[in-house]
Amino acid sequence: MEHEPDIAQTAHYTDKRPFVSKQVLEKICETYPTPFHLYDEAAIRKNACAVHEAFAWNPGFMEYFAVKANPNPALIRILAEEGCGLDCSSETELMIAQASGIEGSKIMFSSNDTPAQDFVLARRLGAIINFDDITHIPFFESVAGPVQKTVSCRFNPGGLFRLATGIMGSPGDSKYGMTEPQLFEAFRMLKDRGAETFGIHAFLASNTTSDEYYPALARTLFELAVRLKNKTGCKIGFINLSGGVGVPYQPEETPANIAAIGKGVQQAYEEVLVPAGMDDVAIYSEMGRFMLAPYGCLVTRAIHEKHIYKDYIGVDANACNLMRPAMYGAYHHLSVVGQPGGPDKTCLEPDHVYDVVGNLCENNDKFAIDRALPQVEIGDLIVIHDTGAHGHAMGYNYNGRLRSAEVLLKEDGTTQLIRRAERADDYFSTLDVLPAGQTLIQMATQQHS
Ligand SMILES: *Cc1c(COP(=O)(O)O)cnc(C)c1O
């Protein structure tokens, strides 16, 4: 079966193609009703291999996949098989790790504003705790017990984070991490409490496809690590570059080059850490988006067209299935695939302009605004690209809309339902305030009879 990964996007509109052919997609849609998220196992594995190759120069390297980007256990299993650990930030994400057989130092617990029970489970699973704030150290001790031998602290340098190409983020406005004086103090506190190996973490820019981001962040953290080691005598075991490596949502964007990123980090390592006698520091990452976003798509179908002051295409998905356009105004590329049995529209000229919308009673429920597309007809399959990370994961239930299924296209070309679509009884299942033994569905049915 033909499902080329969509790694090498180039400039032309039609070059950003779905990772499945029309024929394969139609077959999949015979089994699974739209809408659903579809994931490409072969491409996920290939990309994970490329990440590990890029950092193979660092024997301790570990990618802790950020569970929040996509908490589906079937995908987590694939990434774990490729050597990834997990970055969790909540009790239920820790439970997913536990259920996936991932424990101990294969879990990074990078939380913030952390509830007590989250720290308790993280401690029980032996996760590496990445403290977001200095006050969390006594809080952790009071709720979860003594700090572990390996610990980490999150750094926030404040101000603006700049690269040669411009401002990448504004850490001064972000709620995460500690100031540098707090970080020194936290390391001393943790050392006094028996910690032996220390890590430093920072997340300073989101979704950047610049190959300069990780190397610049690494250099900042390496220099900080040298100062920390010299002033506190703490053993720095790892530097966690966290997430933020982006993907080209726009067809004309250049993808991040992970091999070049790995080389850039290596150069900073050799220039800063090695001369300081710190040549055994492990590099960690917590990428979510880069690991999965391009290898998932939302498959939907045009069910209405409407022509008023603009031309609208109504699809059977909505922002509850993919929130990024509504929440951030994010661009997601669309491919009109066409009717079952009809011509393949993915290569047609985009000679119409549409807003492609969902059915929420919210005017921001638009997957595309003023988007040039080939003519869309009712019944056409439409692929919304790059939904493998922060797609289904951000789903919600506004308007009583139900979250979609998730389907895995396996390496052998077969498919597997890895999460069924929500049903009405899932949506009503938390209403245990109803009269004993009654469900809302039963009550609704009784009203009718
Ligand atoms: C969101 C998040 C990540 C993953 O970010 P991506 O941009 O998806 O790579 C990693 N670490 C932490 C602490 C996060 O909050």
Short mmCIF file of C-alpha atoms and ligand atoms in Angstrom, two decimals:
data_model
loop_
_atom_site.label_atom_id
_atom_site.label_comp_id
_atom_site.label_asym_id
_atom_site.label_seq_id
_atom_site.Cartn_x
_atom_site.Cartn_y
_atom_site.Cartn_z
CA MET A 1 0.00 0.00 0.00
CA GLU A 2 1.12 3.47 -0.82
CA HIS A 3 1.47 5.88 2.09
CA GLU A 4 4.54 8.04 1.67
CA PRO A 5 5.29 10.13 4.79
CA ASP A 6 4.82 13.83 4.25
CA ILE A 7 8.32 14.80 5.38
CA ALA A 8 9.73 16.76 2.48
CA GLN A 9 7.19 19.47 1.82
CA THR A 10 8.21 21.99 -0.80
CA ALA A 11 6.89 25.22 -2.16
CA HIS A 12 4.04 24.28 -4.46
CA TYR A 13 0.48 24.04 -3.16
CA THR A 14 -0.16 20.54 -4.39
CA ASP A 15 3.11 19.24 -3.00
CA LYS A 16 1.71 18.97 0.50
CA ARG A 17 -0.18 15.75 -0.14
CA PRO A 18 -2.03 13.44 2.22
CA PHE A 19 0.09 10.51 3.39
CA VAL A 20 -2.48 8.11 1.94
CA SER A 21 -3.65 7.89 -1.64
CA LYS A 22 -7.29 8.56 -2.50
CA GLN A 23 -7.84 4.86 -3.13
CA VAL A 24 -6.45 3.83 0.27
CA LEU A 25 -8.36 6.58 2.05
CA GLU A 26 -11.64 5.51 0.46
CA LYS A 27 -11.06 1.96 1.62
CA ILE A 28 -10.34 3.14 5.16
CA CYS A 29 -13.52 5.24 5.10
CA GLU A 30 -15.56 2.13 4.23
CA THR A 31 -14.60 0.76 7.64
CA TYR A 32 -14.53 3.93 9.76
CA PRO A 33 -17.13 6.67 9.39
CA THR A 34 -15.77 10.23 9.17
CA PRO A 35 -14.56 12.19 10.99
CA PHE A 36 -11.51 10.43 12.44
CA HIS A 37 -7.84 11.10 13.03
CA LEU A 38 -5.57 8.83 11.00
CA TYR A 39 -1.93 8.14 11.97
CA ASP A 40 0.94 6.79 9.88
CA GLU A 41 2.97 4.25 11.88
CA ALA A 42 5.80 3.88 9.34
CA ALA A 43 6.41 7.63 9.25
CA ILE A 44 6.26 7.94 13.05
CA ARG A 45 8.95 5.27 13.38
CA LYS A 46 11.10 6.75 10.63
CA ASN A 47 11.03 10.19 12.25
CA ALA A 48 11.78 8.80 15.72
CA CYS A 49 14.82 7.03 14.24
CA ALA A 50 15.98 10.30 12.68
CA VAL A 51 15.75 12.01 16.10
CA HIS A 52 17.83 9.30 17.74
CA GLU A 53 20.39 9.41 14.93
CA ALA A 54 20.71 13.18 15.26
CA PHE A 55 21.68 12.82 18.92
CA ALA A 56 23.59 9.54 18.69
CA TRP A 57 26.80 11.48 19.53
CA ASN A 58 25.43 11.82 23.10
CA PRO A 59 25.32 8.37 24.75
CA GLY A 60 22.80 9.45 27.41
CA PHE A 61 20.35 11.06 24.99
CA MET A 62 16.67 10.45 25.69
CA GLU A 63 13.57 11.83 23.99
CA TYR A 64 10.76 11.99 26.55
CA PHE A 65 7.68 12.19 24.30
CA ALA A 66 5.33 14.89 25.64
CA VAL A 67 2.18 12.87 26.39
CA LYS A 68 -0.04 15.93 26.28
CA ALA A 69 0.53 16.16 22.52
CA ASN A 70 -1.15 12.80 21.98
CA PRO A 71 -1.99 10.52 24.90
CA ASN A 72 -3.08 7.52 22.82
CA PRO A 73 -1.41 4.40 24.32
CA ALA A 74 -1.04 2.74 20.88
CA LEU A 75 1.09 5.64 19.65
CA ILE A 76 2.99 5.80 22.95
CA ARG A 77 3.82 2.10 22.53
CA ILE A 78 5.27 2.77 19.07
CA LEU A 79 7.42 5.62 20.40
CA ALA A 80 8.50 3.51 23.41
CA GLU A 81 9.57 0.74 21.02
CA GLU A 82 11.69 3.35 19.24
CA GLY A 83 13.43 4.13 22.56
CA CYS A 84 11.45 7.13 23.82
CA GLY A 85 10.53 7.84 27.41
CA LEU A 86 7.53 9.95 28.43
CA ASP A 87 7.12 13.51 29.62
CA CYS A 88 4.04 13.65 31.87
CA SER A 89 2.48 16.62 33.62
CA SER A 90 -0.63 15.27 35.37
CA GLU A 91 -1.85 12.32 37.39
CA THR A 92 -3.77 10.79 34.47
CA GLU A 93 -0.81 11.20 32.13
CA LEU A 94 1.26 9.34 34.72
CA MET A 95 -1.39 6.61 34.75
CA ILE A 96 -1.03 6.32 30.97
CA ALA A 97 2.73 5.89 31.43
CA GLN A 98 2.14 3.27 34.09
CA ALA A 99 -0.34 1.39 31.92
CA SER A 100 2.18 1.50 29.06
CA GLY A 101 4.82 -0.13 31.26
CA ILE A 102 6.94 3.03 31.39
CA GLU A 103 8.31 3.77 34.86
CA GLY A 104 11.25 5.21 36.79
CA SER A 105 13.74 7.40 34.99
CA LYS A 106 11.90 6.80 31.69
CA ILE A 107 9.29 9.28 32.99
CA MET A 108 10.05 12.98 33.21
CA PHE A 109 7.44 14.73 35.34
CA SER A 110 7.39 18.32 34.03
CA SER A 111 4.33 19.81 35.69
CA ASN A 112 3.38 23.25 36.94
CA ASP A 113 0.92 24.43 39.61
CA THR A 114 1.07 20.79 40.62
CA PRO A 115 -1.69 19.17 42.73
CA ALA A 116 -0.54 16.99 45.64
CA GLN A 117 -1.83 13.70 44.21
CA ASP A 118 0.20 14.22 41.02
CA PHE A 119 3.45 14.45 42.99
CA VAL A 120 2.43 11.39 45.03
CA LEU A 121 1.99 9.22 41.94
CA ALA A 122 5.10 10.63 40.24
CA ARG A 123 7.15 9.76 43.34
CA ARG A 124 5.61 6.29 43.53
CA LEU A 125 6.49 5.59 39.88
CA GLY A 126 10.03 6.85 40.45
CA ALA A 127 9.66 9.55 37.79
CA ILE A 128 12.31 12.26 37.55
CA ILE A 129 10.67 15.31 39.13
CA ASN A 130 11.29 18.51 37.21
CA PHE A 131 10.48 21.21 39.77
CA ASP A 132 8.74 24.23 38.24
CA ASP A 133 9.18 26.40 41.33
CA ILE A 134 11.38 26.57 44.42
CA THR A 135 8.31 26.40 46.72
CA HIS A 136 7.41 23.05 45.18
CA ILE A 137 10.38 21.43 46.95
CA PRO A 138 8.96 21.68 50.51
CA PHE A 139 5.46 21.07 49.10
CA PHE A 140 6.66 17.86 47.44
CA GLU A 141 8.30 16.71 50.68
CA SER A 142 5.19 17.36 52.72
CA VAL A 143 2.85 15.46 50.36
CA ALA A 144 5.02 12.84 48.64
CA GLY A 145 8.06 12.22 50.84
CA PRO A 146 11.80 12.81 50.52
CA VAL A 147 13.17 14.12 47.22
CA GLN A 148 14.81 11.51 45.01
CA LYS A 149 18.50 11.19 44.20
CA THR A 150 17.95 12.47 40.65
CA VAL A 151 16.08 15.75 40.36
CA SER A 152 15.57 18.56 37.87
CA CYS A 153 14.66 22.25 37.96
CA ARG A 154 12.99 24.37 35.33
CA PHE A 155 14.70 27.63 34.39
CA ASN A 156 13.09 30.86 33.17
CA PRO A 157 15.61 33.51 32.05
CA GLY A 158 12.93 36.25 31.85
CA GLY A 159 12.93 39.00 29.23
CA LEU A 160 12.77 38.07 25.58
CA PHE A 161 14.37 35.05 23.95
CA ARG A 162 16.11 36.14 20.75
CA LEU A 163 17.83 34.36 17.92
CA ALA A 164 19.67 36.07 15.07
CA THR A 165 16.44 35.77 13.09
CA GLY A 166 14.30 37.64 15.65
CA ILE A 167 12.34 37.31 18.87
CA MET A 168 11.36 33.68 19.45
CA GLY A 169 9.47 33.95 22.72
CA SER A 170 8.90 36.09 25.81
CA PRO A 171 9.91 34.05 28.89
CA GLY A 172 9.38 37.17 31.02
CA ASP A 173 5.63 36.78 30.49
CA SER A 174 5.53 33.03 31.01
CA LYS A 175 4.37 31.38 34.23
CA TYR A 176 6.94 28.58 34.09
CA GLY A 177 10.25 27.99 35.77
CA MET A 178 12.55 29.72 38.25
CA THR A 179 14.79 32.77 38.07
CA GLU A 180 18.53 32.14 38.07
CA PRO A 181 18.97 33.08 41.77
CA GLN A 182 16.07 30.76 42.67
CA LEU A 183 17.64 27.98 40.61
CA PHE A 184 20.92 28.24 42.57
CA GLU A 185 18.98 28.24 45.84
CA ALA A 186 16.85 25.27 44.72
CA PHE A 187 19.95 23.24 43.83
CA ARG A 188 21.41 23.93 47.29
CA MET A 189 18.11 22.98 48.99
CA LEU A 190 17.88 19.75 46.99
CA LYS A 191 21.53 18.89 47.66
CA ASP A 192 20.98 19.40 51.42
CA ARG A 193 18.05 17.00 51.16
CA GLY A 194 20.16 14.25 49.61
CA ALA A 195 19.83 14.82 45.85
CA GLU A 196 22.94 13.69 43.95
CA THR A 197 22.31 14.19 40.23
CA PHE A 198 20.77 17.38 38.84
CA GLY A 199 19.11 18.38 35.61
CA ILE A 200 18.21 21.75 34.10
CA HIS A 201 15.17 22.26 31.91
CA ALA A 202 13.83 25.21 29.90
CA PHE A 203 11.17 25.75 27.24
CA LEU A 204 11.61 29.18 25.66
CA ALA A 205 9.98 29.07 22.21
CA SER A 206 7.07 27.13 20.75
CA ASN A 207 6.68 25.59 17.29
CA THR A 208 9.88 26.94 15.82
CA THR A 209 11.18 25.33 12.64
CA SER A 210 14.47 27.24 13.01
CA ASP A 211 17.46 24.93 13.28
CA GLU A 212 19.03 27.56 15.57
CA TYR A 213 16.56 27.19 18.46
CA TYR A 214 17.79 24.04 20.19
CA PRO A 215 21.50 24.94 19.76
CA ALA A 216 20.93 28.47 21.17
CA LEU A 217 18.85 27.12 24.08
CA ALA A 218 21.46 24.42 24.69
CA ARG A 219 24.29 26.96 24.82
CA THR A 220 22.34 29.08 27.35
CA LEU A 221 21.67 26.03 29.53
CA PHE A 222 25.22 24.66 29.18
CA GLU A 223 26.69 27.99 30.36
CA LEU A 224 24.23 28.01 33.25
CA ALA A 225 25.18 24.42 34.08
CA VAL A 226 28.86 25.35 34.31
CA ARG A 227 28.03 28.25 36.68
CA LEU A 228 25.77 25.98 38.77
CA LYS A 229 28.39 23.28 39.05
CA ASN A 230 31.12 25.76 40.01
CA LYS A 231 29.03 27.62 42.59
CA THR A 232 27.04 24.78 44.18
CA GLY A 233 29.26 21.76 43.57
CA CYS A 234 26.20 19.91 42.27
CA LYS A 235 26.70 17.14 39.71
CA ILE A 236 24.87 18.11 36.53
CA GLY A 237 23.58 14.88 35.00
CA PHE A 238 21.42 16.16 32.17
CA ILE A 239 20.21 19.16 30.22
CA ASN A 240 16.59 18.96 29.10
CA LEU A 241 15.88 21.01 25.97
CA SER A 242 12.15 20.27 26.32
CA GLY A 243 9.79 20.79 23.36
CA GLY A 244 9.28 23.60 20.92
CA VAL A 245 10.77 22.11 17.74
CA GLY A 246 8.19 22.93 15.11
CA VAL A 247 6.71 21.45 11.98
CA PRO A 248 5.83 23.20 8.70
CA TYR A 249 2.07 23.64 8.90
CA GLN A 250 2.23 25.95 5.86
CA PRO A 251 3.17 24.29 2.57
CA GLU A 252 5.85 26.89 1.80
CA GLU A 253 7.59 26.52 5.20
CA THR A 254 10.95 24.76 5.43
CA PRO A 255 10.87 21.80 7.82
CA ALA A 256 13.26 21.71 10.77
CA ASN A 257 16.34 19.65 9.95
CA ILE A 258 16.79 17.42 12.97
CA ALA A 259 20.25 16.25 11.89
CA ALA A 260 21.45 19.88 11.68
CA ILE A 261 19.80 20.61 15.04
CA GLY A 262 21.64 17.66 16.63
CA LYS A 263 24.94 18.89 15.15
CA GLY A 264 24.31 22.43 16.44
CA VAL A 265 23.70 21.14 19.96
CA GLN A 266 26.84 18.98 19.70
CA GLN A 267 28.92 22.02 18.72
CA ALA A 268 27.69 24.01 21.74
CA TYR A 269 28.36 20.94 23.93
CA GLU A 270 31.94 20.70 22.71
CA GLU A 271 32.53 24.44 23.09
CA VAL A 272 30.98 24.89 26.55
CA LEU A 273 30.63 21.65 28.49
CA VAL A 274 33.65 19.64 27.36
CA PRO A 275 36.23 22.38 28.25
CA ALA A 276 34.54 22.63 31.69
CA GLY A 277 35.19 18.93 32.27
CA MET A 278 31.48 18.14 31.90
CA ASP A 279 31.66 15.64 29.06
CA ASP A 280 29.26 13.12 30.60
CA VAL A 281 26.13 15.29 30.62
CA ALA A 282 23.14 13.67 28.93
CA ILE A 283 20.91 15.60 26.54
CA TYR A 284 17.18 15.15 26.96
CA SER A 285 14.29 16.43 24.86
CA GLU A 286 10.54 16.45 25.43
CA MET A 287 9.24 16.91 21.91
CA GLY A 288 5.57 16.39 21.23
CA ARG A 289 4.72 18.21 18.03
CA PHE A 290 7.87 17.20 16.16
CA MET A 291 7.34 13.52 17.01
CA LEU A 292 3.78 13.23 15.72
CA ALA A 293 2.13 16.30 14.17
CA PRO A 294 2.88 15.60 10.47
CA TYR A 295 2.07 11.90 10.81
CA GLY A 296 -1.58 12.40 11.69
CA CYS A 297 -4.46 13.97 9.80
CA LEU A 298 -8.13 14.59 10.41
CA VAL A 299 -10.27 12.92 7.76
CA THR A 300 -13.59 14.65 7.27
CA ARG A 301 -16.30 14.95 4.65
CA ALA A 302 -18.15 17.91 3.13
CA ILE A 303 -21.80 17.66 4.17
CA HIS A 304 -23.10 21.12 3.27
CA GLU A 305 -22.28 24.06 1.08
CA LYS A 306 -23.66 27.50 1.68
CA HIS A 307 -23.40 30.69 -0.34
CA ILE A 308 -24.17 33.98 1.39
CA TYR A 309 -21.68 36.83 1.62
CA LYS A 310 -18.95 34.21 1.40
CA ASP A 311 -18.83 30.63 0.19
CA TYR A 312 -18.86 28.06 2.95
CA ILE A 313 -18.15 24.35 3.02
CA GLY A 314 -19.58 22.61 6.08
CA VAL A 315 -17.73 19.43 7.09
CA ASP A 316 -18.63 16.69 9.56
CA ALA A 317 -15.74 17.58 11.89
CA ASN A 318 -15.62 20.66 14.09
CA ALA A 319 -13.31 22.44 16.51
CA CYS A 320 -13.99 19.76 19.16
CA ASN A 321 -11.92 17.44 16.94
CA LEU A 322 -9.20 20.01 16.22
CA MET A 323 -9.08 23.13 18.32
CA ARG A 324 -5.92 24.80 17.04
CA PRO A 325 -7.49 26.95 14.29
CA ALA A 326 -10.21 28.24 16.66
CA MET A 327 -7.88 28.72 19.62
CA TYR A 328 -4.72 30.08 18.01
CA GLY A 329 -5.84 31.02 14.51
CA ALA A 330 -3.47 28.22 13.47
CA TYR A 331 -3.09 27.29 9.82
CA HIS A 332 -3.73 23.67 8.90
CA HIS A 333 -3.31 22.72 5.29
CA LEU A 334 -6.34 21.13 3.61
CA SER A 335 -6.42 18.65 0.76
CA VAL A 336 -9.68 18.10 -1.06
CA VAL A 337 -9.53 14.43 -1.99
CA GLY A 338 -12.87 14.06 -3.75
CA GLN A 339 -15.86 11.71 -3.99
CA PRO A 340 -15.66 7.97 -3.53
CA GLY A 341 -15.14 6.54 -7.00
CA GLY A 342 -14.70 10.01 -8.49
CA PRO A 343 -11.60 11.77 -9.77
CA ASP A 344 -8.68 12.53 -7.42
CA LYS A 345 -8.95 16.24 -6.67
CA THR A 346 -5.65 16.58 -4.80
CA CYS A 347 -3.82 17.70 -7.94
CA LEU A 348 -6.48 20.14 -9.18
CA GLU A 349 -5.86 23.88 -9.30
CA PRO A 350 -7.22 25.74 -6.26
CA ASP A 351 -9.55 28.01 -8.24
CA HIS A 352 -12.27 28.52 -5.60
CA VAL A 353 -12.16 30.37 -2.28
CA TYR A 354 -13.96 28.97 0.77
CA ASP A 355 -14.35 29.13 4.50
CA VAL A 356 -14.33 25.49 5.63
CA VAL A 357 -16.37 25.28 8.81
CA GLY A 358 -17.64 22.93 11.50
CA ASN A 359 -21.03 22.84 13.18
CA LEU A 360 -20.36 24.52 16.54
CA CYS A 361 -22.44 27.59 17.36
CA GLU A 362 -19.21 29.59 17.44
CA ASN A 363 -18.02 31.66 14.52
CA ASN A 364 -14.40 30.70 15.20
CA ASP A 365 -15.22 27.08 14.30
CA LYS A 366 -13.45 27.39 10.95
CA PHE A 367 -10.74 25.04 9.72
CA ALA A 368 -9.87 27.47 6.94
CA ILE A 369 -10.75 31.07 6.14
CA ASP A 370 -10.65 32.46 2.58
CA ARG A 371 -8.75 29.35 1.52
CA ALA A 372 -8.06 28.68 -2.15
CA LEU A 373 -9.18 25.12 -2.90
CA PRO A 374 -10.40 23.15 -5.87
CA GLN A 375 -14.18 23.14 -6.21
CA VAL A 376 -15.67 21.17 -3.32
CA GLU A 377 -18.81 19.08 -3.73
CA ILE A 378 -20.94 17.56 -1.01
CA GLY A 379 -19.58 14.11 -0.21
CA ASP A 380 -15.97 15.03 -0.95
CA LEU A 381 -13.41 13.67 1.48
CA ILE A 382 -11.18 16.42 2.88
CA VAL A 383 -7.91 15.77 4.70
CA ILE A 384 -6.84 18.29 7.33
CA HIS A 385 -3.08 17.95 7.67
CA ASP A 386 -0.71 17.85 10.63
CA THR A 387 -3.13 16.84 13.38
CA GLY A 388 -0.97 14.11 14.93
CA ALA A 389 -0.01 16.32 17.88
CA HIS A 390 -2.24 18.75 19.80
CA GLY A 391 -5.15 17.51 17.63
CA HIS A 392 -7.43 14.92 19.20
CA ALA A 393 -5.60 15.59 22.48
CA MET A 394 -7.13 19.06 22.79
CA GLY A 395 -10.63 17.79 22.07
CA TYR A 396 -13.59 18.96 24.09
CA ASN A 397 -17.37 18.60 24.17
CA TYR A 398 -18.83 22.05 23.57
CA ASN A 399 -22.32 22.02 22.02
CA GLY A 400 -22.58 18.40 23.13
CA ARG A 401 -20.29 17.44 20.26
CA LEU A 402 -18.49 14.15 20.61
CA ARG A 403 -14.82 13.49 20.02
CA SER A 404 -13.90 11.37 17.02
CA ALA A 405 -12.21 8.01 16.65
CA GLU A 406 -8.47 7.55 16.09
CA VAL A 407 -7.25 5.06 13.50
CA LEU A 408 -3.71 3.76 13.02
CA LEU A 409 -2.46 2.95 9.53
CA LYS A 410 0.03 0.23 10.36
CA GLU A 411 3.30 -0.54 8.64
CA ASP A 412 1.76 -3.53 6.84
CA GLY A 413 -0.96 -1.31 5.35
CA THR A 414 -3.75 -2.61 7.58
CA THR A 415 -5.65 -0.32 9.93
CA GLN A 416 -6.47 -0.53 13.61
CA LEU A 417 -9.04 1.40 15.61
CA ILE A 418 -6.94 2.78 18.47
CA ARG A 419 -9.74 4.85 20.03
CA ARG A 420 -13.42 4.53 19.23
CA ALA A 421 -15.52 7.62 18.68
CA GLU A 422 -17.34 8.96 21.73
CA ARG A 423 -21.01 8.07 22.04
CA ALA A 424 -23.85 9.93 23.70
CA ASP A 425 -23.62 7.66 26.75
CA ASP A 426 -19.97 8.68 27.23
CA TYR A 427 -21.02 12.31 27.20
CA PHE A 428 -23.74 11.67 29.80
CA SER A 429 -21.72 9.25 31.93
CA THR A 430 -20.67 11.81 34.55
CA LEU A 431 -24.30 12.67 35.41
CA ASP A 432 -24.45 10.39 38.45
CA VAL A 433 -26.71 12.94 40.15
CA LEU A 434 -29.68 11.46 38.26
CA PRO A 435 -32.26 9.32 40.12
CA ALA A 436 -30.68 6.06 41.24
CA GLY A 437 -30.21 3.52 38.48
CA GLN A 438 -31.33 5.90 35.71
CA THR A 439 -29.24 7.14 32.87
CA LEU A 440 -30.03 10.25 30.91
CA ILE A 441 -30.48 8.13 27.81
CA GLN A 442 -33.09 5.96 29.59
CA MET A 443 -34.89 9.07 30.86
CA ALA A 444 -34.91 10.64 27.40
CA THR A 445 -36.33 7.44 25.91
CA GLN A 446 -39.04 7.22 28.60
CA GLN A 447 -40.14 10.78 27.85
CA HIS A 448 -40.81 9.75 24.29
CA SER A 449 -42.73 6.56 25.03
C1 LIG B 1 4.01 21.15 25.70
C2 LIG B 1 5.27 20.71 26.34
C3 LIG B 1 6.20 19.96 25.63
C4 LIG B 1 6.01 19.59 24.17
O1 LIG B 1 6.02 20.68 23.36
P1 LIG B 1 6.00 20.54 21.75
O2 LIG B 1 6.02 21.94 21.30
O3 LIG B 1 4.77 19.80 21.42
O4 LIG B 1 7.22 19.81 21.37
C5 LIG B 1 7.34 19.55 26.28
N1 LIG B 1 7.55 19.85 27.58
C6 LIG B 1 6.67 20.56 28.31
C7 LIG B 1 6.96 20.84 29.74
C8 LIG B 1 5.52 21.03 27.72
O5 LIG B 1 4.64 21.75 28.44
#
